[in-house]
Short mmCIF file of C-alpha atoms and ligand atoms in Angstrom, two decimals:
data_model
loop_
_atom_site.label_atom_id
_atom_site.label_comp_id
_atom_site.label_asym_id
_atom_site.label_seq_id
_atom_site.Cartn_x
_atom_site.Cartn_y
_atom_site.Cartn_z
CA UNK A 18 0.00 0.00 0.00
CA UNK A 19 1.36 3.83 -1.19
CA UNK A 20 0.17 6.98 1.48
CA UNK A 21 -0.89 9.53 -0.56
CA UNK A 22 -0.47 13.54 -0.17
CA UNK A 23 -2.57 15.15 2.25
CA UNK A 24 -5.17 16.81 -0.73
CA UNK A 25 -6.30 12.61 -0.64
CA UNK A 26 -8.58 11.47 1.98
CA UNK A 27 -7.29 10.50 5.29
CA UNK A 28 -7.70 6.70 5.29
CA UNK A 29 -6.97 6.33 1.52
CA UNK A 30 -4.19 4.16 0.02
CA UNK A 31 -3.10 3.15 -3.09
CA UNK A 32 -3.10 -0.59 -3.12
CA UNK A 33 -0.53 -2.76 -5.27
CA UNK A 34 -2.32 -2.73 -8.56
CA UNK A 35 -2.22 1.46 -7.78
CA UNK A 36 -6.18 0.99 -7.15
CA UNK A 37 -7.17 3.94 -5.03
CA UNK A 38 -8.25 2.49 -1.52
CA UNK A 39 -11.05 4.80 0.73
CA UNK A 40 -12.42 3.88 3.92
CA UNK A 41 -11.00 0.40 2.86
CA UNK A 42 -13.38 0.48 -0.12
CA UNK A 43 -11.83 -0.17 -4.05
CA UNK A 44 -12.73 2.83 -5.86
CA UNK A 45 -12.76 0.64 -8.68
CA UNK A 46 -15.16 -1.49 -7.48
CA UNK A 47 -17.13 1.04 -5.85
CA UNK A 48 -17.13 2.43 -9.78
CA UNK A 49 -18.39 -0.97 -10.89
CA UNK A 50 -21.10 -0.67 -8.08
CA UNK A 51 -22.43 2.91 -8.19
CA UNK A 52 -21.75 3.63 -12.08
CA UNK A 53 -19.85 7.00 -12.41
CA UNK A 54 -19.34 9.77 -12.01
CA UNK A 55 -20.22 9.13 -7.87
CA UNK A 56 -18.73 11.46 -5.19
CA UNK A 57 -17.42 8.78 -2.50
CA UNK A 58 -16.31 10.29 1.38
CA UNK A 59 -14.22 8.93 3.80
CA UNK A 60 -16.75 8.95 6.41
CA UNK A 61 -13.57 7.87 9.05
CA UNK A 62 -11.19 10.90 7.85
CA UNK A 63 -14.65 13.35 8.34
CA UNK A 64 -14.94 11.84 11.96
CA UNK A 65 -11.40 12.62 12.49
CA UNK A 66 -11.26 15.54 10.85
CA UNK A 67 -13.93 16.95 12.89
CA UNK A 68 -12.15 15.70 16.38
CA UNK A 69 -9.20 17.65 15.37
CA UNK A 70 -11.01 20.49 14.49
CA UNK A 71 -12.25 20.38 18.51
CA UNK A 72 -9.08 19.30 19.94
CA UNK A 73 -7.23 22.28 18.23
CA UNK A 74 -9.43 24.52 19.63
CA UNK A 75 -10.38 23.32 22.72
CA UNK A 76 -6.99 21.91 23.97
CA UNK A 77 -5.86 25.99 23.50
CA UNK A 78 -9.16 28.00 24.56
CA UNK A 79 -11.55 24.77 26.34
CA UNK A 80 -14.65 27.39 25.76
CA UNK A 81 -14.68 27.05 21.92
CA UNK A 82 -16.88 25.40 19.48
CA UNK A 83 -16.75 23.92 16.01
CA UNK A 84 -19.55 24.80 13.62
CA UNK A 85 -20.00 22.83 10.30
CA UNK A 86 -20.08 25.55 7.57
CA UNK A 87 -22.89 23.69 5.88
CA UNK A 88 -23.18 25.09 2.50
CA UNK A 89 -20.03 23.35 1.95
CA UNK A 90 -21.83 19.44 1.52
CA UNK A 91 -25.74 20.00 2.68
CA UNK A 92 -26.95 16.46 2.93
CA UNK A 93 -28.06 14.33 5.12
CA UNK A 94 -26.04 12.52 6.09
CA UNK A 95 -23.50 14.84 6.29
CA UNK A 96 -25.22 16.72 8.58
CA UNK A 97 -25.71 14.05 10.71
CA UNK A 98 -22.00 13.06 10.70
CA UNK A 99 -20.94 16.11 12.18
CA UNK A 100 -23.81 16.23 14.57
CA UNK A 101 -22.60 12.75 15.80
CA UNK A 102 -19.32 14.28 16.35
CA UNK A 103 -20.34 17.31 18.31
CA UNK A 104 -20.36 19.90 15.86
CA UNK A 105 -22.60 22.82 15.89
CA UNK A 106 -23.62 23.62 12.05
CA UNK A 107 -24.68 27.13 10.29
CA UNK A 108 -27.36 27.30 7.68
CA UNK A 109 -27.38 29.92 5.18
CA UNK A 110 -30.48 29.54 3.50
CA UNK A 111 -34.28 27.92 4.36
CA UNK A 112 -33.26 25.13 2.23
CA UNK A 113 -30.09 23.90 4.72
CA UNK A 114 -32.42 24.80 7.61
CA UNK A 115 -34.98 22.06 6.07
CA UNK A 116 -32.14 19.66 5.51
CA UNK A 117 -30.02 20.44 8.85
CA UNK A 118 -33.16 19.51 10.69
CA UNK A 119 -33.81 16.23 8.66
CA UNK A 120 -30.50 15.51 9.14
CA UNK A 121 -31.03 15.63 12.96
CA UNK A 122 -28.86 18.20 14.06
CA UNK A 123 -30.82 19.72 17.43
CA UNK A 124 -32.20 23.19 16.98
CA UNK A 125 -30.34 24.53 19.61
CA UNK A 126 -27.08 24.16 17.64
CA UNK A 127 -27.89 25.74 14.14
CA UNK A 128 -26.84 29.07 13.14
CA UNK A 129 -28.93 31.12 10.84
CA UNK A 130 -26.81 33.21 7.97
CA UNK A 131 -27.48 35.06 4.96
CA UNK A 132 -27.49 38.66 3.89
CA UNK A 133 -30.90 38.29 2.13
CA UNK A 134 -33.25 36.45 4.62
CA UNK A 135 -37.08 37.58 4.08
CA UNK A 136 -39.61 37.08 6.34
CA UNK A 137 -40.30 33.39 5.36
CA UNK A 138 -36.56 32.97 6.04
CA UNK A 139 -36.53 34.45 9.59
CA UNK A 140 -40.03 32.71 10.72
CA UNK A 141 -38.70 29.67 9.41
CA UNK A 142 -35.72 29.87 11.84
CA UNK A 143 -37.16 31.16 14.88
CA UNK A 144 -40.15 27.93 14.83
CA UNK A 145 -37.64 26.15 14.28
CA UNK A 146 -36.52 27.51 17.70
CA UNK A 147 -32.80 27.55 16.17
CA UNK A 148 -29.97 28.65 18.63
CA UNK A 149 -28.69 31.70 16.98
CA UNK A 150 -29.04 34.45 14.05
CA UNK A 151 -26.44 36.04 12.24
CA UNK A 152 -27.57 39.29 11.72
CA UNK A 153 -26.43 41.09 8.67
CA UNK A 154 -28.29 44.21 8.18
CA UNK A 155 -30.48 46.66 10.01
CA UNK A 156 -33.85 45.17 7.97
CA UNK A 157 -32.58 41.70 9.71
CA UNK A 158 -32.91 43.26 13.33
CA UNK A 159 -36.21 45.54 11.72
CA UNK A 160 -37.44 41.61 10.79
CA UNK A 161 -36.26 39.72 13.69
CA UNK A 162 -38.25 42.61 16.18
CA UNK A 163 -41.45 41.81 14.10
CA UNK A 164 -41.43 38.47 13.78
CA UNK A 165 -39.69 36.76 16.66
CA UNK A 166 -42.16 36.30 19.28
CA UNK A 167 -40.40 35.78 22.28
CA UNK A 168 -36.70 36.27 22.99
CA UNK A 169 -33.96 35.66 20.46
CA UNK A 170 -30.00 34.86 20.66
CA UNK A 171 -28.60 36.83 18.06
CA UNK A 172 -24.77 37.44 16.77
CA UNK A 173 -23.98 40.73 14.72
CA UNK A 174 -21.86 40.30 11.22
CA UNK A 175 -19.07 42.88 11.15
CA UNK A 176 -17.57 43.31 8.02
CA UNK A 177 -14.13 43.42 9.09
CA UNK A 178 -12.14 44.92 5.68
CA UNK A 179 -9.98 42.40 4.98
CA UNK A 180 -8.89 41.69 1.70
CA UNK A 181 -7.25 38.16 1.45
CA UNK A 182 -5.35 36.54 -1.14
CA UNK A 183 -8.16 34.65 -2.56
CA UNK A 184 -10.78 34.59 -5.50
CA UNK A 185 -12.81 37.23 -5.85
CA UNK A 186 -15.83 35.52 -5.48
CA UNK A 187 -15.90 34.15 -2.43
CA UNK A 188 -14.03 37.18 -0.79
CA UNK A 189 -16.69 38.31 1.90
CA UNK A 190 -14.42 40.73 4.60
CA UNK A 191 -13.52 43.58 2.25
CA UNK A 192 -14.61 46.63 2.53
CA UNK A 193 -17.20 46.30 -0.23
CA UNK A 194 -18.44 43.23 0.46
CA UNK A 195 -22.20 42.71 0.55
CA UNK A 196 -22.18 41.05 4.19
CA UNK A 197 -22.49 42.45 7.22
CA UNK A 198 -21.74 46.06 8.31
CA UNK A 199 -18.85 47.30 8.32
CA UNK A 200 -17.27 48.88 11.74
CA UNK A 201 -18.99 52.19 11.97
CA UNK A 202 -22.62 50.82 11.00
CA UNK A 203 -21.98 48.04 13.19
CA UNK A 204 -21.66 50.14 16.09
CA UNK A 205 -25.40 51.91 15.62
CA UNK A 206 -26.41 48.25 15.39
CA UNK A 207 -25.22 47.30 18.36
CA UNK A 208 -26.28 50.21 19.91
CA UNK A 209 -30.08 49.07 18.64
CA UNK A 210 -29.46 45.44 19.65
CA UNK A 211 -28.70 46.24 23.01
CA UNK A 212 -32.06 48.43 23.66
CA UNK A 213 -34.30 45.45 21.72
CA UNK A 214 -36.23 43.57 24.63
CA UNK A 215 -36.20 40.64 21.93
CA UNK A 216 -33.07 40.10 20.60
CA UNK A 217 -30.52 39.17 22.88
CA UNK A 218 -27.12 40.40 21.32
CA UNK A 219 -24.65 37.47 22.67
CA UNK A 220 -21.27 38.55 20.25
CA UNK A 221 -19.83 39.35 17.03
CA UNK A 222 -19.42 37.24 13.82
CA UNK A 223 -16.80 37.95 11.16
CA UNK A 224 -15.87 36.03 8.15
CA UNK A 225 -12.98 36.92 5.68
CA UNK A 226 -13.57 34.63 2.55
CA UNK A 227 -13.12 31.03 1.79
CA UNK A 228 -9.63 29.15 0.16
CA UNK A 229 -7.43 31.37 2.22
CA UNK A 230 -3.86 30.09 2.68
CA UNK A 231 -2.24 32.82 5.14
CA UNK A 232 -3.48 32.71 8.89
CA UNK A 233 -3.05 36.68 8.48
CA UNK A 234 -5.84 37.93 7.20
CA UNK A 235 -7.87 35.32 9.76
CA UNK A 236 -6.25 36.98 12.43
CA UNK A 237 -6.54 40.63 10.89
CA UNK A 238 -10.41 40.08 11.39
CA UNK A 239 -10.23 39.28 15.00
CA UNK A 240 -7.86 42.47 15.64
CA UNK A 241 -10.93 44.55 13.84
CA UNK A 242 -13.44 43.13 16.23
CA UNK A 243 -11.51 44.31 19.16
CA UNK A 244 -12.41 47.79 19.76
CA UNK A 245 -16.02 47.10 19.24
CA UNK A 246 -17.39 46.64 22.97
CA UNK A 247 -17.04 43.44 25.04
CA UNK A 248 -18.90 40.18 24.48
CA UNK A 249 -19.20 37.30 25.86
CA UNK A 250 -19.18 35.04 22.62
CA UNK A 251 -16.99 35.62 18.90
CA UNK A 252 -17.65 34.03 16.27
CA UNK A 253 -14.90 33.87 13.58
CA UNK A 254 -15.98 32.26 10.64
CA UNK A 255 -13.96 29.73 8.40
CA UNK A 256 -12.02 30.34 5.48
CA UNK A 257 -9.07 28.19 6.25
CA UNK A 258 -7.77 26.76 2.69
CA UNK A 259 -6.77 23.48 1.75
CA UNK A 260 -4.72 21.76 -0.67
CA UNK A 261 -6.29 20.90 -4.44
CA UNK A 262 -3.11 19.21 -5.61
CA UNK A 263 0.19 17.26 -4.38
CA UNK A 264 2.47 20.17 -4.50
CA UNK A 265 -0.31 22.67 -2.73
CA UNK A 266 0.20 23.15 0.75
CA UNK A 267 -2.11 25.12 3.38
CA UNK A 268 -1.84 25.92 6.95
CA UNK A 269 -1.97 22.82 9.69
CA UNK A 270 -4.74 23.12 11.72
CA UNK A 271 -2.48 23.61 15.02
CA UNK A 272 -1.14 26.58 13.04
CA UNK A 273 -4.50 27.91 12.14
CA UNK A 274 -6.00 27.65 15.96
CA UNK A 275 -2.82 28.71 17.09
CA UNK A 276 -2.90 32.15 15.29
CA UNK A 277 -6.60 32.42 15.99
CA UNK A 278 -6.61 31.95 19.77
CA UNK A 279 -3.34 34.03 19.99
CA UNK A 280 -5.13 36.94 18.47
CA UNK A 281 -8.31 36.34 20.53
CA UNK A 282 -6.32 36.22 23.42
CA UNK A 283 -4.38 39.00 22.72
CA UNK A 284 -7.60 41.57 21.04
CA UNK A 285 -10.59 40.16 22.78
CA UNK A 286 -9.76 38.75 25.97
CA UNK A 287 -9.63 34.83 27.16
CA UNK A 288 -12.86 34.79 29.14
CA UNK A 289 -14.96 34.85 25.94
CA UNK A 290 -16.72 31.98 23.98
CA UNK A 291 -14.93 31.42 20.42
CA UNK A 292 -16.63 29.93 17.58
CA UNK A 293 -15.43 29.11 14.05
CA UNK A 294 -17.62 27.59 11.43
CA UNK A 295 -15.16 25.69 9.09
CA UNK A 296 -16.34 24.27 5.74
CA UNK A 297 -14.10 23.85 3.16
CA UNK A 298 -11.43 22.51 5.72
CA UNK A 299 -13.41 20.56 7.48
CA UNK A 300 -14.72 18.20 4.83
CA UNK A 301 -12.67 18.78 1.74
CA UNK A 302 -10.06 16.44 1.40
CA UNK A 303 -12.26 13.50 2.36
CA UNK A 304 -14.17 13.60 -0.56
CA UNK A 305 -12.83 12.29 -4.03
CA UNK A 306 -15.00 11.98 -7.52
CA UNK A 307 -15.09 9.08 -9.95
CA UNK A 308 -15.15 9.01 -13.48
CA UNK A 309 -14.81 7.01 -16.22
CA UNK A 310 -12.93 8.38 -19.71
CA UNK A 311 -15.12 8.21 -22.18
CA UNK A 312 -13.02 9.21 -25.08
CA UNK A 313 -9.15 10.63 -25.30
CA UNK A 314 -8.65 12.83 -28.55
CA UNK A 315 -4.55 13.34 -29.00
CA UNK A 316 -3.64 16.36 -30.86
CA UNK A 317 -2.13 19.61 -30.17
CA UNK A 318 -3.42 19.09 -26.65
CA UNK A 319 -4.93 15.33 -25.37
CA UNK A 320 -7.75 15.61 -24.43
CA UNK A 321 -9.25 13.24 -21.83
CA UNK A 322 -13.02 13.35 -21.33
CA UNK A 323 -14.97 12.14 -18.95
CA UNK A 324 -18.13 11.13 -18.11
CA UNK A 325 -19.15 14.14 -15.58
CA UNK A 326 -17.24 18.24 -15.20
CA UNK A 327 -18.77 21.37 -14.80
CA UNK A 328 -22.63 19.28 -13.80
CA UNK A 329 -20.39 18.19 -10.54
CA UNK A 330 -17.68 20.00 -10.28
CA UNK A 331 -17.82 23.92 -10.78
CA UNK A 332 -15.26 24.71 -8.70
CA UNK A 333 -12.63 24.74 -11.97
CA UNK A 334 -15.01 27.62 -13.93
CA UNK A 335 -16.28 29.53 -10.98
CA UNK A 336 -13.14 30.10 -9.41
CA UNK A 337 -10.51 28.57 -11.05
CA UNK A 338 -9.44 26.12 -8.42
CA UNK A 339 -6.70 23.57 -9.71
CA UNK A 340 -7.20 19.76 -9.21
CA UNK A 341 -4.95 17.05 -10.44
CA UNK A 342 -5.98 13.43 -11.73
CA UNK A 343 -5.61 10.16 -11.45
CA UNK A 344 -5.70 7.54 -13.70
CA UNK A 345 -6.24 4.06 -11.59
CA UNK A 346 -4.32 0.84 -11.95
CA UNK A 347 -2.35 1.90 -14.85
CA UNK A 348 1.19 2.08 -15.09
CA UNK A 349 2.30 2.93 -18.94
CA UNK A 350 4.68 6.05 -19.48
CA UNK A 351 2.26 9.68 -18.60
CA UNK A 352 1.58 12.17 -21.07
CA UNK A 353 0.36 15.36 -20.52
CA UNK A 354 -3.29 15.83 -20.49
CA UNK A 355 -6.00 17.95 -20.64
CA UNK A 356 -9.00 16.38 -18.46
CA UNK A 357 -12.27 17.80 -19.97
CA UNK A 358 -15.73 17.08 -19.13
CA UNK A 359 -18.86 16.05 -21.40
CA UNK A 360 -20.94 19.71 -21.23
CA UNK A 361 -21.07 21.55 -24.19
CA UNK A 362 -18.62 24.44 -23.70
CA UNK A 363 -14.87 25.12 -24.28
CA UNK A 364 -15.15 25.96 -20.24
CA UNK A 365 -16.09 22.30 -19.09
CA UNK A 366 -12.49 21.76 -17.67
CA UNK A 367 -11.52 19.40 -14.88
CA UNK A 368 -7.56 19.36 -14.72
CA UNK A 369 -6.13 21.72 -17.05
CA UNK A 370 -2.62 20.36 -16.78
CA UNK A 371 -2.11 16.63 -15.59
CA UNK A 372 0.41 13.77 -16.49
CA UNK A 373 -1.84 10.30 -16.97
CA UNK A 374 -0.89 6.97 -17.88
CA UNK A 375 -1.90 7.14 -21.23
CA UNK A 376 -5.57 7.01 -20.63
CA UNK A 377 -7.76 4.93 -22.77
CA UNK A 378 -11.96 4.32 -22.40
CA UNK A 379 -13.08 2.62 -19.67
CA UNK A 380 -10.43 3.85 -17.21
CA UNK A 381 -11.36 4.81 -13.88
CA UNK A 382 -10.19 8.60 -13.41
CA UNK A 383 -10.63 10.59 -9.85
CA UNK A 384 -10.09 13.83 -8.60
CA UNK A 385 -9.23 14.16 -5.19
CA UNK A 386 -10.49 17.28 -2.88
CA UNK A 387 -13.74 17.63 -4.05
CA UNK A 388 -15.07 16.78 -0.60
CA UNK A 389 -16.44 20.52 -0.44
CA UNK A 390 -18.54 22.65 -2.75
CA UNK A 391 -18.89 20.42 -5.39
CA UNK A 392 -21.84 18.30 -4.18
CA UNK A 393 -23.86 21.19 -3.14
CA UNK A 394 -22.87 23.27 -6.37
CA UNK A 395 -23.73 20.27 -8.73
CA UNK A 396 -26.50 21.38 -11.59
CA UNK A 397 -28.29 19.59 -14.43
CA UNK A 398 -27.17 22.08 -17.38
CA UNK A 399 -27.26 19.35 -20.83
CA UNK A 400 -29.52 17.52 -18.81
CA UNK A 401 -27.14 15.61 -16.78
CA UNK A 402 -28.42 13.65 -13.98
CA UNK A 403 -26.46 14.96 -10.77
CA UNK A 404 -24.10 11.88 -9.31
CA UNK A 405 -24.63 9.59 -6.04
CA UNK A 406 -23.19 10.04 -2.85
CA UNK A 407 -21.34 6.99 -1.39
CA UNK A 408 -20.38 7.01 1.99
CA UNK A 409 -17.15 4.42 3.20
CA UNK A 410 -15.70 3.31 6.48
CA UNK A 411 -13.74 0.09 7.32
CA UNK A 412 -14.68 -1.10 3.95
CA UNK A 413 -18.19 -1.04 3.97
CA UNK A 414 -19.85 1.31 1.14
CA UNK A 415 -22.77 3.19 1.98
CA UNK A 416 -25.16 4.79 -0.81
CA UNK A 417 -26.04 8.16 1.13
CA UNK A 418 -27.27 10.52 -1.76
CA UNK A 419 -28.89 8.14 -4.72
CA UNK A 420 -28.10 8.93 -8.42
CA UNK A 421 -30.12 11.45 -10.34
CA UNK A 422 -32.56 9.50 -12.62
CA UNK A 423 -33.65 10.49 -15.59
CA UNK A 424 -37.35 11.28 -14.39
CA UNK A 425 -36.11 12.98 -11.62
CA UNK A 426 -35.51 15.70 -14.87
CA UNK A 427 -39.40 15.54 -15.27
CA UNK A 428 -40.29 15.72 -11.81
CA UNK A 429 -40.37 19.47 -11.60
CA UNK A 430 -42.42 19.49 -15.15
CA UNK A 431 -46.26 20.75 -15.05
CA UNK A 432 -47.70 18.55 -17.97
CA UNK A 433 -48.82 20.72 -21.02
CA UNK A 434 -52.77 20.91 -20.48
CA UNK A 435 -54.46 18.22 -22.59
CA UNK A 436 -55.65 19.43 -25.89
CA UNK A 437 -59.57 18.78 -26.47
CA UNK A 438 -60.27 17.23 -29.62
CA UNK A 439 -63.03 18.23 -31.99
C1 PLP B 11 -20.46 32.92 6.99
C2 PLP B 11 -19.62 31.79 6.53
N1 PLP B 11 -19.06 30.98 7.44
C3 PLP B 11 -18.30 29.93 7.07
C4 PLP B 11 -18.05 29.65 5.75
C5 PLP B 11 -17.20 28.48 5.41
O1 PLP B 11 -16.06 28.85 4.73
P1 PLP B 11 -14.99 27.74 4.36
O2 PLP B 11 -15.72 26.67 3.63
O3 PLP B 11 -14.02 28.44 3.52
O4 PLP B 11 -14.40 27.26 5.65
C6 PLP B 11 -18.60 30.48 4.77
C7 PLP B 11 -18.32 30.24 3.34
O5 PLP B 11 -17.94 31.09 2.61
C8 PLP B 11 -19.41 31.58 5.16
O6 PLP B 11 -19.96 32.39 4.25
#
């Protein structure tokens, strides 16, 4: 058995054939079980994953807790994963609420984002009786004071100007981001928070962006929290990046909590509740995707397509993240490759650049690290049914998420009134 660099799951393995092992399951076989493309998890390496998200921050501040960044993989049974490992999880739309709650996590423990919530959003949350609400805007405290009947925890989103070395896109701490209020506004907010009978202002919330490889600008946001009043609770968000390919590296998580409780410490004080709310981190790297090749065109550039891309994996055109590939149990000399997907633009790119085995149809091709944001941003454009979820630990496969069928595209359809005959 080969260990494999850390952008593979924990508990994967190549085995001797250079099959790639996962939770003790053959990907290969899993392939022959599930069909491709199929995202597969290393339910183990999430568990773990998870406990040393906790132990890093508890064995340096014992009063913090983990939230699961949900929009990162909203199903299920993901949700309930994290639950069962004492995770707290965030919800950023209705939708995650819904699925947060059938996946069992307790009320108590979800956290209610989003910069747009309307009053279906907020009613939604506080029957649900959930445990806190980000607010992002004055309209959120005008809504919450309408519509919450009782007495509300809330945290306030401070838009700490930040600008981290990261896409654009999901950049959310600079100054002209569109979440939360940046320091001046958020001071008349708290100043309204703390007169509102209802709400029950508990502590700040900040969030810098997502993919973020320095612990800098992480820390930067705590310092801009600091001359803001004194709370009891701070909630910093997640952000912490990981690595897509081999050669990437990113921040250990002792470095991460170590630069975050140091600033804490050192801004805000030690007797104070910290929170972070990690997503991409959390769950990336224990999630790979399955493909077969479908066809390999070798000309100026070889192109190897497959039978999924930009349907399950949008992270390549909406922010240019960088996977790698690999071809299993082959062993002829590489080439360099283009990995493309089956969608119908020039766009539908997996791995720009990867050296494969000289890939022929019917090979089993995965890309490791797609463990976050590629489930929940998976879409049907040509009509492509969305791939299963398959869940392994100590080599037992578990289907979690079933494959998109091809009625499942007609569910949604209203049928075209019948047309009376003469
Ligand atoms: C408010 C908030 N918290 C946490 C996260 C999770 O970020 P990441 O997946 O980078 O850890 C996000 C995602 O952007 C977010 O918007």
């Amino acid at each position: 058995m080969t260990a494999l660099p850390p952008c593979y799951p924990a508990n994967s393995r190549l085995d001797e054939h250079g099959d790639l092992i996962v939770g003790g399951c053959s990907v290969t076989e899993l392939c022959r079980e599930f069909g491709t493309p199929v995202y597969i998890v290393d339910e183990q390496g999430a568990r773990e994953r998870a406990r040393d998200y906790r132990a890093a921050f508890e064995s340096r501040h014992p009063d913090s807790e983990v939230i699961f960044a949900s929009k990162a993989f909203p199903c299920t049974a993901i949700y309930r994963l994290f639950a069962e490992e004492g995770l707290s999880c965030d919800v950023a739309t209705r939708g995650e609420l819904f699925l947060a709650l059938a996946g069992g996590v307790d009320p108590a423990r979800i956290h209610v984002h989003g910069n747009a919530k309307d009053d279906a959003d907020v009613a939604a949350a506080v029957e649900a009786g959930v445990g806190c609400v980000v607010i992002d805007s004055f309209d959120d405290i005008d809504r919450l004071e309408r519509l919450v009947p009782d007495r509300q925890r809330v945290l306030l989103r401070v838009n700490p100007e930040v600008q981290a070395d990261t896409h654009e896109s999901v950049l959310t701490g600079h100054s002209t981001s569109k979440f939360g209020l940046r320091r001046a506004l958020a001071l008349r907010a708290i100043e309204r928070l703390r007169a509102s009978d209802r709400l029950e202002l508990i502590g700040l919330h900040t969030h810098v962006g997502s993919q973020i490889l320095e612990v800098e600008p992480l820390t930067m946001a705590v310092d801009a929290l600091a001359d803001l009043g004194d709370f009891p609770v701070y909630d910093l968000g997640g952000g912490l990046g990981i690595p897509y390919r081999s050669t990437d590296t990113a921040p250990s998580l002792d470095a991460y909590a170590d630069a975050l409780v140091s600033a804490v410490h050192r801004g805000l004080g030690t007797d104070v509740r910290v929170l972070v709310e990690p997503g991409r981190s959390l769950i990336g790297t224990s999630g790979v995707t399955a493909y077969h090749v479908v066809s390999v065109k070798r000309d100026v550039v070889v192109h190897v397509a497959v039978n999924g891309g930009m349907g399950d994996n949008l992270e390549v055109s909406l922010y240019g993240t960088e996977f790698e590939a690999r071809v299993l149990a082959r062993r002829d000399a590489t080439e360099r490759c283009q990995v493309v997907g089956k969608h119908c633009e020039s766009g539908d790119v997996l791995v720009r650049d990867a050296e494969l085995p000289s890939p022929v149809i019917g090979d089993v091709l995965v890309t490791p690290a797609t463990g976050a944001y590629c489930y929940t941003l998976a879409n049907n454009y040509n009509a492509q049914p969305r791939p299963p979820v398959v869940s392994c630990r100590e080599g037992d496969a578990r289907l979690v998420v079933r494959r998109e069928t091809y009625d499942d595209l007609l569910r949604r359809d209203v049928p075209a009134a019948a047309v009376p005959t003469a």
